[in-house]
PDB file of C-alpha atoms in Angstrom:
ATOM      1  CA  MET A   1     -14.636 -35.372  44.005  1.00  0.00           C
ATOM      2  CA  GLY A   2     -11.655 -36.249  41.842  1.00  0.00           C
ATOM      3  CA  GLN A   3     -13.671 -37.025  38.720  1.00  0.00           C
ATOM      4  CA  PRO A   4     -15.068 -33.572  37.779  1.00  0.00           C
ATOM      5  CA  ASN A   5     -11.643 -31.936  37.975  1.00  0.00           C
ATOM      6  CA  GLU A   6     -10.043 -34.709  35.918  1.00  0.00           C
ATOM      7  CA  ARG A   7     -12.718 -34.436  33.263  1.00  0.00           C
ATOM      8  CA  ARG A   8     -12.290 -30.672  33.125  1.00  0.00           C
ATOM      9  CA  THR A   9      -8.510 -30.928  32.697  1.00  0.00           C
ATOM     10  CA  THR A  10      -8.762 -33.579  29.954  1.00  0.00           C
ATOM     11  CA  VAL A  11     -11.264 -31.447  28.026  1.00  0.00           C
ATOM     12  CA  LEU A  12      -8.993 -28.441  28.438  1.00  0.00           C
ATOM     13  CA  LYS A  13      -5.958 -30.416  27.223  1.00  0.00           C
ATOM     14  CA  THR A  14      -7.738 -31.722  24.131  1.00  0.00           C
ATOM     15  CA  PHE A  15      -8.979 -28.199  23.354  1.00  0.00           C
ATOM     16  CA  GLN A  16      -5.427 -26.844  23.646  1.00  0.00           C
ATOM     17  CA  GLN A  17      -4.180 -29.598  21.331  1.00  0.00           C
ATOM     18  CA  GLU A  18      -6.809 -28.672  18.739  1.00  0.00           C
ATOM     19  CA  ILE A  19      -5.694 -25.053  18.896  1.00  0.00           C
ATOM     20  CA  LYS A  20      -2.054 -26.037  18.361  1.00  0.00           C
ATOM     21  CA  MET A  21      -2.982 -28.217  15.398  1.00  0.00           C
ATOM     22  CA  ALA A  22      -4.700 -25.385  13.535  1.00  0.00           C
ATOM     23  CA  LYS A  23      -2.553 -24.309  10.591  1.00  0.00           C
ATOM     24  CA  PRO A  24      -1.475 -20.681  10.507  1.00  0.00           C
ATOM     25  CA  GLU A  25      -2.486 -18.552   7.538  1.00  0.00           C
ATOM     26  CA  ILE A  26       0.163 -18.500   4.847  1.00  0.00           C
ATOM     27  CA  ARG A  27       0.736 -15.050   3.375  1.00  0.00           C
ATOM     28  CA  LYS A  28       1.785 -14.639  -0.205  1.00  0.00           C
ATOM     29  CA  PRO A  29       5.046 -12.749  -0.577  1.00  0.00           C
ATOM     30  CA  ILE A  30       4.489  -9.200  -1.784  1.00  0.00           C
ATOM     31  CA  LYS A  31       6.027  -8.601  -5.181  1.00  0.00           C
ATOM     32  CA  LYS A  32       8.096  -5.452  -5.467  1.00  0.00           C
ATOM     33  CA  LYS A  33       6.725  -3.144  -8.135  1.00  0.00           C
ATOM     34  CA  ALA A  34       9.018  -2.069 -10.923  1.00  0.00           C
ATOM     35  CA  ASN A  35       9.993   1.573 -10.647  1.00  0.00           C
ATOM     36  CA  PRO A  36       8.206   3.447 -13.481  1.00  0.00           C
ATOM     37  CA  LEU A  37      10.831   6.210 -13.423  1.00  0.00           C
ATOM     38  CA  LYS A  38      14.141   5.691 -15.155  1.00  0.00           C
ATOM     39  CA  PRO A  39      17.254   6.082 -12.944  1.00  0.00           C
ATOM     40  CA  GLY A  40      18.070   9.625 -14.110  1.00  0.00           C
ATOM     41  CA  GLU A  41      14.434  10.678 -14.448  1.00  0.00           C
ATOM     42  CA  ALA A  42      13.809  11.114 -10.709  1.00  0.00           C
ATOM     43  CA  ALA A  43      15.771  14.356 -10.580  1.00  0.00           C
ATOM     44  CA  SER A  44      13.835  15.748 -13.542  1.00  0.00           C
ATOM     45  CA  ILE A  45      10.362  15.485 -11.968  1.00  0.00           C
ATOM     46  CA  ASP A  46       8.775  18.830 -12.726  1.00  0.00           C
ATOM     47  CA  TYR A  47       5.336  20.286 -12.053  1.00  0.00           C
ATOM     48  CA  LYS A  48       5.092  21.370 -15.722  1.00  0.00           C
ATOM     49  CA  ASP A  49       5.422  17.775 -16.985  1.00  0.00           C
ATOM     50  CA  THR A  50       1.766  16.822 -16.561  1.00  0.00           C
ATOM     51  CA  ALA A  51       2.013  13.697 -18.728  1.00  0.00           C
ATOM     52  CA  THR A  52       4.449  12.100 -16.274  1.00  0.00           C
ATOM     53  CA  LEU A  53       2.536  13.310 -13.222  1.00  0.00           C
ATOM     54  CA  ARG A  54      -0.747  11.822 -14.493  1.00  0.00           C
ATOM     55  CA  LYS A  55       0.804   8.337 -14.135  1.00  0.00           C
ATOM     56  CA  PHE A  56       0.884   8.909 -10.380  1.00  0.00           C
ATOM     57  CA  ILE A  57      -2.666  10.251  -9.994  1.00  0.00           C
ATOM     58  CA  SER A  58      -5.756   8.041  -9.705  1.00  0.00           C
ATOM     59  CA  ASP A  59      -8.887   8.551 -11.776  1.00  0.00           C
ATOM     60  CA  ARG A  60     -10.391  10.304  -8.735  1.00  0.00           C
ATOM     61  CA  GLY A  61      -7.534  12.794  -8.668  1.00  0.00           C
ATOM     62  CA  LYS A  62      -5.690  11.372  -5.657  1.00  0.00           C
ATOM     63  CA  ILE A  63      -1.940  10.866  -5.551  1.00  0.00           C
ATOM     64  CA  ARG A  64      -1.250   7.139  -5.717  1.00  0.00           C
ATOM     65  CA  ALA A  65       0.620   5.469  -2.847  1.00  0.00           C
ATOM     66  CA  ARG A  66       4.237   4.312  -3.065  1.00  0.00           C
ATOM     67  CA  ARG A  67       3.268   0.681  -2.716  1.00  0.00           C
ATOM     68  CA  VAL A  68       1.004   1.038  -5.758  1.00  0.00           C
ATOM     69  CA  THR A  69       3.405   2.933  -8.022  1.00  0.00           C
ATOM     70  CA  GLY A  70       6.679   1.335  -6.901  1.00  0.00           C
ATOM     71  CA  VAL A  71       8.707   4.531  -6.495  1.00  0.00           C
ATOM     72  CA  SER A  72      11.175   5.206  -3.678  1.00  0.00           C
ATOM     73  CA  VAL A  73      10.467   7.433  -0.672  1.00  0.00           C
ATOM     74  CA  GLN A  74      12.438  10.356  -2.064  1.00  0.00           C
ATOM     75  CA  GLU A  75      10.790  10.061  -5.472  1.00  0.00           C
ATOM     76  CA  GLN A  76       7.344   9.926  -3.855  1.00  0.00           C
ATOM     77  CA  ARG A  77       8.062  13.180  -2.013  1.00  0.00           C
ATOM     78  CA  LEU A  78       9.191  14.864  -5.233  1.00  0.00           C
ATOM     79  CA  ILE A  79       6.109  13.588  -7.072  1.00  0.00           C
ATOM     80  CA  ALA A  80       3.765  14.785  -4.321  1.00  0.00           C
ATOM     81  CA  LYS A  81       5.317  18.259  -4.314  1.00  0.00           C
ATOM     82  CA  ALA A  82       5.186  18.460  -8.115  1.00  0.00           C
ATOM     83  CA  VAL A  83       1.530  17.349  -8.217  1.00  0.00           C
ATOM     84  CA  LYS A  84       0.581  19.892  -5.559  1.00  0.00           C
ATOM     85  CA  ASN A  85       2.405  22.659  -7.436  1.00  0.00           C
ATOM     86  CA  ALA A  86       0.751  21.644 -10.719  1.00  0.00           C
ATOM     87  CA  ARG A  87      -2.667  21.728  -9.049  1.00  0.00           C
ATOM     88  CA  GLU A  88      -1.937  25.166  -7.622  1.00  0.00           C
ATOM     89  CA  MET A  89      -0.946  26.411 -11.090  1.00  0.00           C
ATOM     90  CA  ALA A  90      -4.133  24.852 -12.568  1.00  0.00           C
ATOM     91  CA  LEU A  91      -2.198  22.390 -14.740  1.00  0.00           C
ATOM     92  CA  LEU A  92      -3.808  19.399 -12.995  1.00  0.00           C
ATOM     93  CA  PRO A  93      -7.308  19.170 -11.524  1.00  0.00           C
ATOM     94  CA  TYR A  94      -7.828  18.695  -7.794  1.00  0.00           C
ATOM     95  CA  THR A  95     -10.563  16.128  -8.443  1.00  0.00           C
ATOM     96  CA  SER A  96     -11.847  14.128 -11.377  1.00  0.00           C
ATOM     97  CA  SER A  97     -13.792  16.059 -13.992  1.00  0.00           C
ATOM     98  CA  ASN A  98     -16.669  13.572 -14.431  1.00  0.00           C
ATOM     99  CA  ARG A  99     -19.204  13.297 -11.635  1.00  0.00           C
TER     100      ARG A  99
END
C-alpha cells in the first residue's frame, strides 16, 4: 500500500519543481512620452486653436489617451474640454470625414 502514495508524491514534487523552474515573463520598461506641449503652452489651450487640438485627435475623430500623447492629467482635462467645445462650435468634426 505504501508504493502508490509514494509514487504520487514524487510525481507531484517533480511537477512542482518544473513549475518553479519556469522563467517569468520579462516586461519591457515603458518609455515615458515626451510632452508635446511646451511648459507655458498648457495654460493657453483654447478651443479656437484647432491646429493644436488636431494633434490630440485620432484619424477617427477620437481624443487620444494620455499614455499615447504624453501629456499630464491636468493638460489632458484641458484638452478634452477644448476639443468638446470646438466640436460643439463646429470647428472640429465629431467623426472622421471619409467613410
